[in-house]
């Protein structure tokens, strides 16, 4: 009998000890590491959790809010079971963490506060100054990121592919395209177009002095001053016959050295339809928006724009291909409908001429979201946005009505998509530079909000940006200089060579890229990826050009959306 009781108690004790044993803590929390506006939608993602509840606590551990986790299902792009923590109802400014009982650790600290993104906006815009070509970057404006100017580009050789004879031209200024030191007209296009759209929407968003650049104090918006630095270079790319070259480049990508150390020869390369239409669109848009600011510059831009358009009428389908001796970025394209629409829109707005109106009347207007190469697939939208933003004559009203209809159809489709994707973004394809796709969806939602004032679109913008700042499958804040889990090893030659631990601030990393073109199994210059899932195909390592490079066309939508949010803070706080 005694043994029976002993055994009985032993069993009870085991059961008791077993039930007391800590449950496995496997869950992870992905949150916007910058935070949330007091009155914005506030959601975080929790993966692999068996819990039903979450808590918000102050940084010293006091519980201030409790909520239910909502099941969002399995995401086959990240291989995770996802739950959503919605704490929109909690709106008290302060610093907090979010915790879930079975999470490996609580969330990173985040803030609920007014003017949440102002510093990020400023840094993102200021990053263009830090990557200017051909000038010293002074301590007065750049602090520790001061550096000697590189690439004066006063002696640039005409490559045979430019079909501009022999010899050389001066082609200074502009911004470095990305991690590399070259300058491409095509990628300048989507960047300048998006930034000028922002200026037109909110001329005061970065007023004179806002970013502390050398032009600050000249009475002109710092945003316009920054864009002009690129346009001054773009103008040099036009041949006497009106065509634009493709790029100003060295023959190969250079090593990770500072700009002033790179003495390789630079060439004017290519002559094709895509860069020429980009050129026409950018310069026509500039002609209109700089008219009351710098009349001489505006006039130069308009003449150049019309000349470029005329050339493309005679050469509507010349595709650019890298000549055999040129190995730098190709930005290849053989479909110019987007470019034509954008150029025709800007030329119509700048001149009011019948020929451009006719083009717009006889072609399909564009508001659409195509995931992938934003530098060629987002261009039609820019033209349509300009048509919506500008004051126009009644003759164009039918075109604008069609654009508005398409805008709302596209925006509604994006919102529906957000509801079907567990991480609550509107894309589920992760290509090279996916962060620009994500942010471009936010641009479309921003215009829909501006048109309708329906809060659902603003909520869509805010949720989309949560992804960029940490609510994503790798948990990184993708803007350098920001967030607790921050990007430190961006594929950027200056950041790699300047000897400063923190990378240049305000750069957007390309982001998850399912194709992993730089996977070590494919190239000896590559990296190892921690996962095969597309939404997790990101590594914060310098060699990873396919997931961790910066580029001017990926920062532009960041500047646009954060600028848009800044100008709409009254609805969020
Ligand atoms: O640094 C280059 C980056 O800007 C490009 O996006 C990328 C793809 O074209 O190529 C990078 O350069 C690499 C080159 O392709 C192969 N050798 C190593 C270079 C630096 O990582
Ligand atoms: O953004 C470009 C991406 O869509 C292409 O797939 C990729 C490969 O061709 O090139 C990207 O652009 C790079 C350019 O060619 C050179 N400078 C760096 C750009 C960003 O990686």
XYZ file of C-alpha atoms and ligand atoms in Angstrom:
615
model
C 0.000 0.000 0.000
C 2.803 2.349 0.981
C 4.472 1.892 -2.395
C 1.158 2.522 -4.102
C 0.820 5.932 -2.388
C 4.438 6.776 -3.102
C 3.922 6.013 -6.760
C 0.667 7.915 -6.800
C 2.323 11.025 -5.360
C 5.233 10.692 -7.706
C 2.856 10.755 -10.654
C 1.011 13.782 -9.268
C 4.274 15.591 -8.683
C 5.391 14.902 -12.236
C 2.109 16.214 -13.622
C 2.405 19.287 -11.428
C 6.001 19.995 -12.429
C 5.194 19.424 -16.081
C 2.323 21.886 -16.067
C 4.532 24.471 -14.364
C 7.238 24.089 -16.971
C 7.656 27.161 -19.148
C 5.820 26.935 -22.423
C 8.193 27.193 -25.403
C 8.780 30.812 -26.425
C 8.939 30.837 -30.182
C 6.920 33.844 -31.188
C 8.449 36.996 -32.670
C 7.092 40.513 -32.768
C 7.562 42.840 -35.733
C 6.676 46.410 -35.045
C 7.222 49.857 -36.520
C 10.377 50.789 -34.606
C 9.853 54.502 -35.109
C 6.303 54.256 -33.831
C 2.853 55.578 -34.513
C 1.012 58.898 -34.558
C -1.484 59.255 -31.684
C -4.457 58.926 -33.985
C -3.144 56.678 -36.694
C -3.933 53.019 -37.199
C -1.521 50.990 -35.006
C -0.784 47.396 -35.788
C 2.078 45.000 -35.197
C 2.688 41.507 -36.505
C 3.259 38.530 -34.196
C 4.484 35.303 -35.779
C 4.314 31.736 -34.475
C 2.368 32.618 -31.357
C -0.167 30.378 -29.601
C -1.390 33.206 -27.433
C -4.633 35.119 -27.830
C -3.576 38.307 -26.129
C -0.946 41.009 -26.203
C -0.048 43.861 -23.907
C 1.380 47.320 -24.315
C 3.652 48.362 -21.473
C 5.597 51.457 -20.621
C 9.361 51.067 -20.799
C 9.447 50.563 -17.006
C 7.029 47.667 -17.259
C 3.635 49.179 -16.396
C 0.797 47.665 -18.399
C -1.251 50.337 -20.191
C -3.242 48.422 -22.792
C -4.373 44.883 -23.463
C -5.756 43.525 -26.699
C -6.695 40.348 -28.531
C -4.423 38.916 -31.209
C -6.239 38.370 -34.463
C -5.337 35.423 -36.639
C -4.143 36.521 -40.116
C -3.226 33.066 -41.405
C -0.132 31.518 -42.926
C 1.960 33.610 -45.310
C 3.598 31.512 -47.968
C 5.980 34.374 -48.846
C 7.639 34.257 -45.431
C 6.683 30.767 -44.242
C 5.113 32.120 -41.074
C 1.853 31.894 -39.168
C 0.843 35.460 -38.550
C -1.305 37.197 -35.969
C -2.068 40.896 -35.808
C -1.926 43.016 -32.671
C -4.193 46.013 -33.202
C -3.786 48.788 -30.645
C -5.231 51.639 -32.685
C -7.489 52.459 -29.735
C -4.500 53.284 -27.547
C -3.365 56.808 -28.289
C -1.447 58.188 -25.355
C 1.914 59.665 -26.379
C 4.900 57.967 -24.784
C 7.512 55.240 -25.153
C 6.337 51.640 -25.052
C 6.983 48.012 -25.760
C 4.538 45.362 -26.923
C 4.672 41.965 -25.278
C 3.163 38.554 -25.918
C 3.582 35.740 -23.376
C 5.174 33.223 -25.705
C 7.416 35.700 -27.567
C 11.191 35.207 -27.466
C 11.448 38.805 -26.330
C 9.212 41.856 -26.140
C 9.093 44.171 -29.128
C 11.648 46.861 -29.722
C 10.787 50.105 -28.050
C 8.510 52.362 -30.079
C 6.962 55.740 -29.581
C 3.502 57.146 -29.920
C 4.062 60.777 -30.762
C 3.204 63.739 -32.902
C 5.356 64.636 -35.929
C 6.596 61.067 -35.866
C 8.344 60.902 -39.234
C 9.732 64.430 -39.483
C 13.335 63.394 -38.780
C 13.099 60.460 -41.184
C 11.685 62.695 -43.911
C 14.442 65.226 -43.459
C 17.187 62.586 -43.476
C 15.759 60.837 -46.514
C 15.676 64.078 -48.510
C 19.067 65.174 -47.172
C 20.635 61.916 -48.354
C 20.545 63.314 -51.907
C 22.934 66.057 -50.837
C 25.275 63.462 -49.315
C 25.487 61.598 -52.624
C 26.048 64.621 -54.863
C 28.672 64.173 -57.558
C 31.420 66.716 -58.433
C 31.487 68.792 -55.247
C 33.021 68.749 -51.784
C 30.525 67.701 -49.140
C 31.204 70.165 -46.330
C 31.161 69.553 -42.603
C 28.843 72.534 -42.198
C 26.098 70.584 -43.966
C 27.181 66.985 -43.568
C 28.841 66.768 -40.137
C 30.893 63.581 -39.877
C 29.871 62.604 -43.406
C 31.953 65.412 -44.938
C 34.134 64.235 -47.783
C 36.162 65.464 -50.711
C 34.307 65.890 -53.972
C 34.674 63.143 -56.528
C 34.124 62.773 -60.254
C 34.399 66.367 -61.492
C 33.109 64.971 -64.799
C 34.567 67.852 -66.745
C 36.230 65.505 -69.229
C 33.790 62.794 -70.250
C 34.535 60.833 -73.398
C 31.934 60.394 -76.112
C 31.525 56.665 -76.518
C 30.728 55.471 -80.086
C 27.317 54.279 -78.828
C 26.378 57.898 -78.114
C 26.621 58.633 -81.848
C 27.844 62.122 -81.108
C 31.172 62.022 -82.854
C 34.513 61.914 -81.059
C 35.986 63.939 -78.264
C 34.661 64.832 -74.860
C 32.136 66.962 -73.054
C 31.624 68.252 -69.536
C 28.853 66.448 -67.704
C 29.223 67.409 -64.037
C 26.850 67.344 -61.037
C 23.888 65.048 -60.463
C 23.599 62.329 -57.808
C 25.324 58.952 -57.674
C 22.697 56.522 -58.867
C 23.018 54.029 -56.061
C 25.811 52.035 -54.471
C 27.755 52.694 -57.681
C 29.262 55.941 -58.950
C 27.477 56.174 -62.293
C 24.641 58.439 -63.455
C 21.738 57.125 -65.506
C 19.156 59.385 -67.174
C 16.445 56.747 -66.937
C 16.703 56.352 -63.189
C 16.972 60.098 -62.770
C 13.559 60.277 -64.442
C 11.388 58.450 -61.936
C 13.303 60.135 -59.117
C 13.010 63.711 -60.354
C 9.395 63.124 -61.435
C 8.329 61.795 -58.046
C 10.143 64.541 -56.139
C 8.711 67.289 -58.358
C 5.223 65.809 -57.852
C 5.778 66.216 -54.119
C 6.879 69.811 -54.555
C 3.821 70.560 -56.646
C 1.524 68.968 -54.088
C 3.127 70.705 -51.109
C 5.437 73.583 -52.119
C 6.229 74.258 -48.455
C 7.113 70.686 -47.484
C 10.853 71.436 -47.455
C 11.068 75.208 -47.560
C 14.287 77.171 -47.858
C 16.706 76.176 -45.080
C 14.867 72.996 -44.132
C 17.626 70.532 -44.982
C 20.644 72.799 -44.476
C 22.310 72.453 -47.859
C 24.667 74.920 -49.564
C 21.746 76.587 -51.398
C 19.815 77.149 -48.152
C 19.175 80.846 -47.739
C 18.637 81.525 -51.442
C 14.908 81.973 -50.990
C 14.053 78.779 -52.887
C 12.623 75.543 -51.492
C 15.454 73.161 -50.527
C 13.568 70.405 -52.305
C 13.689 72.351 -55.576
C 17.353 73.234 -55.040
C 18.218 69.580 -54.525
C 16.340 68.449 -57.630
C 18.006 71.134 -59.736
C 21.396 69.674 -58.901
C 20.352 66.537 -60.770
C 18.647 68.440 -63.595
C 21.796 70.472 -64.247
C 23.515 67.201 -65.024
C 20.586 65.759 -67.002
C 20.677 68.753 -69.355
C 24.269 67.931 -70.338
C 23.181 64.566 -71.680
C 21.307 65.949 -74.699
C 22.972 65.642 -78.086
C 22.654 68.494 -80.607
C 19.938 66.544 -82.458
C 17.760 66.401 -79.327
C 18.379 62.791 -78.273
C 19.542 61.977 -74.783
C 22.395 59.659 -73.968
C 21.654 56.758 -71.641
C 24.265 57.294 -68.976
C 27.509 58.813 -67.795
C 29.571 55.894 -66.642
C 32.859 54.152 -66.193
C 33.243 50.974 -68.235
C 33.051 48.695 -65.207
C 31.824 49.037 -61.659
C 34.680 50.388 -59.556
C 35.813 49.032 -56.192
C 34.655 50.191 -52.777
C 36.747 53.361 -52.685
C 35.855 56.962 -51.882
C 34.646 59.121 -54.813
C 37.811 61.247 -54.924
C 39.916 58.066 -55.188
C 38.137 56.863 -58.297
C 40.092 58.108 -61.308
C 38.607 55.805 -63.926
C 37.656 57.353 -67.247
C 34.004 58.272 -67.619
C 32.018 57.955 -70.835
C 28.838 59.345 -72.351
C 27.100 56.162 -73.455
C 24.083 55.279 -75.604
C 21.382 57.095 -77.488
C 17.881 55.712 -77.192
C 14.164 56.360 -76.876
C 13.689 55.646 -73.152
C 16.272 58.121 -71.852
C 15.148 60.743 -74.364
C 11.515 60.503 -73.235
C 12.598 60.580 -69.604
C 14.658 63.629 -70.465
C 11.728 65.320 -72.223
C 9.363 64.589 -69.334
C 11.712 65.759 -66.582
C 12.723 68.953 -68.303
C 9.148 69.845 -69.290
C 7.985 69.266 -65.721
C 10.867 71.431 -64.497
C 10.078 74.157 -67.047
C 6.631 74.512 -65.480
C 7.620 74.253 -61.825
C 10.729 76.480 -61.930
C 9.086 79.119 -64.118
C 8.462 81.628 -61.332
C 11.692 80.770 -59.574
C 14.357 80.725 -62.222
C 12.954 81.882 -65.549
C 16.179 81.379 -67.491
C 16.561 77.804 -66.304
C 12.900 77.075 -67.020
C 13.242 78.367 -70.556
C 16.320 76.259 -71.185
C 14.443 73.239 -69.901
C 11.448 73.858 -72.152
C 13.516 74.220 -75.311
C 15.400 71.047 -74.456
C 12.172 69.175 -73.712
C 10.521 69.994 -77.030
C 13.638 69.125 -78.941
C 13.837 65.766 -77.182
C 10.180 64.972 -77.906
C 10.660 65.800 -81.614
C 13.545 63.359 -81.769
C 11.413 60.568 -80.292
C 8.691 61.187 -82.880
C 11.233 60.214 -85.498
C 12.820 57.486 -83.355
C 9.985 55.998 -81.299
C 11.431 52.560 -80.672
C 15.182 52.588 -80.160
C 16.036 50.224 -77.361
C 19.181 50.680 -75.313
C 21.545 47.754 -74.902
C 24.936 47.858 -73.199
C 27.724 47.824 -75.808
C 30.163 44.931 -75.239
C 32.757 47.076 -73.464
C 30.281 48.660 -71.006
C 29.381 46.549 -67.975
C 27.511 48.955 -65.700
C 23.723 49.101 -65.152
C 21.618 48.660 -68.267
C 18.157 49.836 -67.217
C 16.898 48.074 -70.332
C 13.425 48.630 -71.713
C 11.643 48.005 -74.982
C 8.180 49.284 -74.164
C 7.913 53.051 -74.183
C 4.178 53.601 -73.606
C 4.743 54.727 -70.009
C 7.477 57.146 -71.036
C 5.419 58.615 -73.893
C 2.431 59.183 -71.633
C 4.528 60.951 -69.012
C 6.373 63.136 -71.558
C 3.144 64.049 -73.377
C 1.489 64.975 -70.057
C 4.329 67.247 -69.014
C 4.703 68.841 -72.433
C 0.978 69.500 -72.594
C 1.043 71.107 -69.143
C 4.107 73.166 -70.006
C 2.951 74.377 -73.423
C -0.795 73.732 -73.842
C -0.028 72.697 -77.410
C -2.551 70.781 -79.467
C -0.176 67.968 -80.474
C 0.369 66.879 -76.872
C -3.321 67.179 -76.054
C -4.066 64.977 -79.011
C -1.625 62.379 -77.751
C -3.358 62.340 -74.369
C -6.793 62.125 -75.958
C -5.883 59.194 -78.137
C -3.990 57.066 -75.627
C -4.964 55.286 -72.457
C -4.304 57.237 -69.284
C -2.183 55.585 -66.658
C -2.606 54.969 -63.022
C -1.464 51.487 -62.330
C 0.730 49.536 -60.012
C 3.078 47.090 -61.658
C 5.502 45.386 -59.324
C 9.118 45.269 -60.467
C 11.161 47.826 -62.282
C 9.711 51.053 -60.985
C 12.138 53.132 -63.057
C 10.192 52.134 -66.167
C 6.837 51.009 -64.854
C 5.854 53.913 -62.638
C 6.469 56.677 -65.168
C 2.972 56.873 -66.638
C 1.629 57.448 -63.152
C 3.883 60.471 -62.716
C 2.372 62.112 -65.802
C -1.139 61.358 -64.594
C -0.335 62.725 -61.146
C 0.933 65.944 -62.728
C -2.318 66.263 -64.687
C -4.272 65.860 -61.446
C -2.099 68.309 -59.519
C -1.870 71.134 -62.037
C -4.441 73.786 -62.741
C -5.698 72.952 -66.197
C -7.970 74.066 -69.009
C -11.426 72.447 -69.487
C -10.215 70.719 -72.664
C -8.279 68.196 -70.577
C -11.102 67.490 -68.111
C -12.300 64.251 -69.781
C -8.768 62.815 -69.566
C -8.545 63.813 -65.924
C -11.873 62.175 -65.164
C -10.607 58.930 -66.631
C -7.449 59.212 -64.536
C -9.484 59.756 -61.373
C -11.559 56.659 -62.066
C -8.438 54.587 -62.644
C -6.792 56.034 -59.563
C -9.637 54.959 -57.305
C -9.951 51.549 -58.941
C -6.239 50.944 -58.464
C -6.236 52.264 -54.902
C -9.228 50.080 -53.960
C -7.519 47.046 -55.426
C -4.460 47.860 -53.310
C -6.559 48.145 -50.152
C -8.188 44.784 -50.923
C -4.765 43.308 -51.370
C -3.637 44.677 -48.001
C -6.537 42.786 -46.416
C -5.432 39.502 -47.950
C -1.713 39.697 -47.111
C -0.943 38.820 -43.470
C 1.735 41.525 -43.160
C -0.784 44.063 -44.466
C 1.050 45.442 -47.475
C -0.200 45.534 -51.051
C 2.483 43.473 -52.785
C 3.337 39.797 -52.576
C 6.085 39.702 -55.186
C 9.541 40.646 -53.958
C 11.818 41.793 -56.751
C 15.019 43.828 -56.891
C 14.254 47.010 -54.946
C 10.985 45.664 -53.505
C 10.938 48.442 -50.928
C 10.276 50.900 -53.746
C 7.307 48.829 -54.906
C 5.900 48.829 -51.390
C 6.335 52.588 -51.109
C 4.941 53.248 -54.576
C 1.689 51.563 -53.531
C 1.595 54.102 -50.708
C 1.997 56.918 -53.248
C -1.102 55.753 -55.110
C -3.045 55.517 -51.845
C -1.844 59.017 -50.938
C -3.316 60.473 -54.150
C -6.565 58.584 -53.540
C -6.727 60.110 -50.079
C -6.046 63.566 -51.441
C -8.864 63.157 -53.947
C -11.504 61.643 -51.653
C -10.421 62.507 -48.091
C -11.567 58.999 -47.205
C -9.587 57.905 -44.135
C -9.278 54.317 -45.372
C -6.663 55.424 -47.923
C -4.659 57.305 -45.289
C -4.775 54.191 -43.089
C -3.428 52.235 -46.056
C -0.531 54.694 -46.400
C 0.305 54.414 -42.707
C 0.166 50.618 -42.584
C 2.334 50.392 -45.663
C 5.012 52.552 -44.074
C 4.945 50.386 -40.913
C 6.445 47.698 -43.151
C 9.364 49.944 -44.163
C 10.095 50.791 -40.521
C 10.099 47.259 -39.100
C 6.762 45.471 -39.517
C 8.282 43.157 -42.117
C 9.416 39.554 -42.269
C 13.061 40.344 -41.477
C 12.308 42.886 -38.783
C 14.621 45.599 -40.108
C 13.971 49.308 -40.334
C 15.034 49.857 -43.946
C 16.020 53.548 -43.664
C 19.655 53.899 -42.583
C 20.198 55.773 -39.343
C 16.795 54.798 -37.974
C 15.270 52.004 -35.913
C 16.587 49.587 -33.289
C 17.303 46.816 -35.747
C 19.012 49.026 -38.277
C 20.712 48.563 -41.619
C 24.468 48.896 -41.017
C 26.162 47.428 -44.093
C 24.328 48.934 -47.031
C 25.863 48.261 -50.469
C 27.025 51.834 -50.954
C 30.578 52.646 -51.934
C 30.851 55.781 -49.789
C 29.482 54.041 -46.700
C 31.758 51.104 -47.332
C 34.893 53.227 -47.680
C 34.521 56.244 -45.386
C 35.699 54.487 -42.219
C 32.601 55.622 -40.319
C 30.699 52.843 -38.606
C 27.195 54.117 -39.294
C 26.300 54.243 -42.989
C 25.254 57.491 -44.674
C 21.942 58.311 -43.018
C 18.620 58.476 -44.818
C 19.171 55.769 -47.442
C 16.524 53.170 -48.240
C 17.886 49.641 -48.690
C 16.482 47.778 -51.704
C 14.868 45.125 -49.533
C 13.827 41.478 -49.880
C 14.484 40.109 -53.366
C 13.291 36.570 -53.988
C 15.528 36.077 -57.020
C 18.691 36.432 -54.893
C 20.849 37.198 -57.960
C 23.800 37.698 -55.614
C 23.432 34.375 -53.812
C 26.918 32.937 -53.239
C 25.836 29.807 -55.069
C 25.446 31.918 -58.221
C 28.300 34.415 -58.020
C 31.653 34.471 -56.296
C 30.983 38.073 -55.195
C 27.783 37.000 -53.475
C 26.402 36.358 -50.009
C 24.610 33.631 -48.125
C 20.928 34.169 -47.512
C 19.294 32.970 -44.309
C 16.122 31.840 -46.063
C 14.649 30.963 -49.448
C 11.341 32.640 -48.739
C 10.947 35.735 -50.966
C 9.872 38.077 -48.151
C 12.868 36.947 -46.114
C 15.411 37.249 -48.921
C 17.301 40.133 -47.381
C 20.723 40.311 -45.751
C 22.373 43.314 -44.180
C 25.749 42.569 -45.712
C 27.777 44.877 -47.908
C 28.221 42.506 -50.869
C 24.467 42.052 -51.210
C 23.730 44.382 -54.103
C 20.522 42.513 -54.903
C 18.929 43.109 -51.489
C 20.938 45.763 -49.679
C 21.892 48.524 -52.114
C 20.488 52.049 -52.010
C 19.235 53.841 -55.132
C 17.864 57.300 -55.889
C 14.626 55.802 -57.247
C 14.031 53.870 -54.024
C 14.505 56.925 -51.814
C 12.188 59.092 -53.902
C 8.961 57.332 -52.853
C 10.183 57.403 -49.251
C 10.629 61.170 -49.464
C 7.275 61.489 -51.199
C 5.259 59.455 -48.708
C 6.928 60.855 -45.595
C 6.463 64.367 -46.996
C 2.814 63.582 -47.667
C 2.356 62.311 -44.103
C 4.107 65.383 -42.713
C 1.638 67.629 -44.538
C -1.318 65.585 -43.245
C -0.312 65.276 -39.610
C -3.389 67.173 -38.461
C -5.427 64.066 -39.344
C -3.101 61.830 -37.361
C -2.529 63.542 -34.052
O 28.172 47.602 -57.031
C 27.416 47.175 -58.159
C 25.967 47.576 -57.970
O 25.861 48.976 -57.962
C 25.095 46.936 -59.026
O 23.736 47.142 -58.704
C 25.374 45.448 -59.112
C 24.576 44.722 -60.178
O 24.790 45.215 -61.427
O 26.743 45.207 -59.334
C 27.568 45.697 -58.305
O 28.879 45.463 -58.655
C 29.362 44.167 -58.478
C 29.551 43.540 -59.833
O 28.339 43.352 -60.490
C 30.308 42.232 -59.718
N 31.546 42.440 -59.030
C 31.377 42.957 -57.678
C 30.701 44.292 -57.736
C 30.574 44.877 -56.357
O 29.899 44.024 -55.485
O 16.881 48.804 -60.088
C 17.442 47.953 -61.060
C 16.707 46.632 -61.043
O 15.361 46.810 -61.392
C 17.408 45.648 -61.974
O 16.789 44.383 -61.842
C 18.890 45.572 -61.621
C 19.676 44.619 -62.490
O 19.732 45.070 -63.785
O 19.474 46.854 -61.714
C 18.937 47.774 -60.806
O 19.550 48.997 -60.988
C 20.921 49.123 -60.608
C 21.647 49.780 -61.772
O 21.649 48.910 -62.859
C 23.044 50.202 -61.408
N 23.065 51.025 -60.235
C 22.456 50.351 -59.098
C 21.020 50.024 -59.387
C 20.334 49.448 -58.166
O 20.783 48.166 -57.878
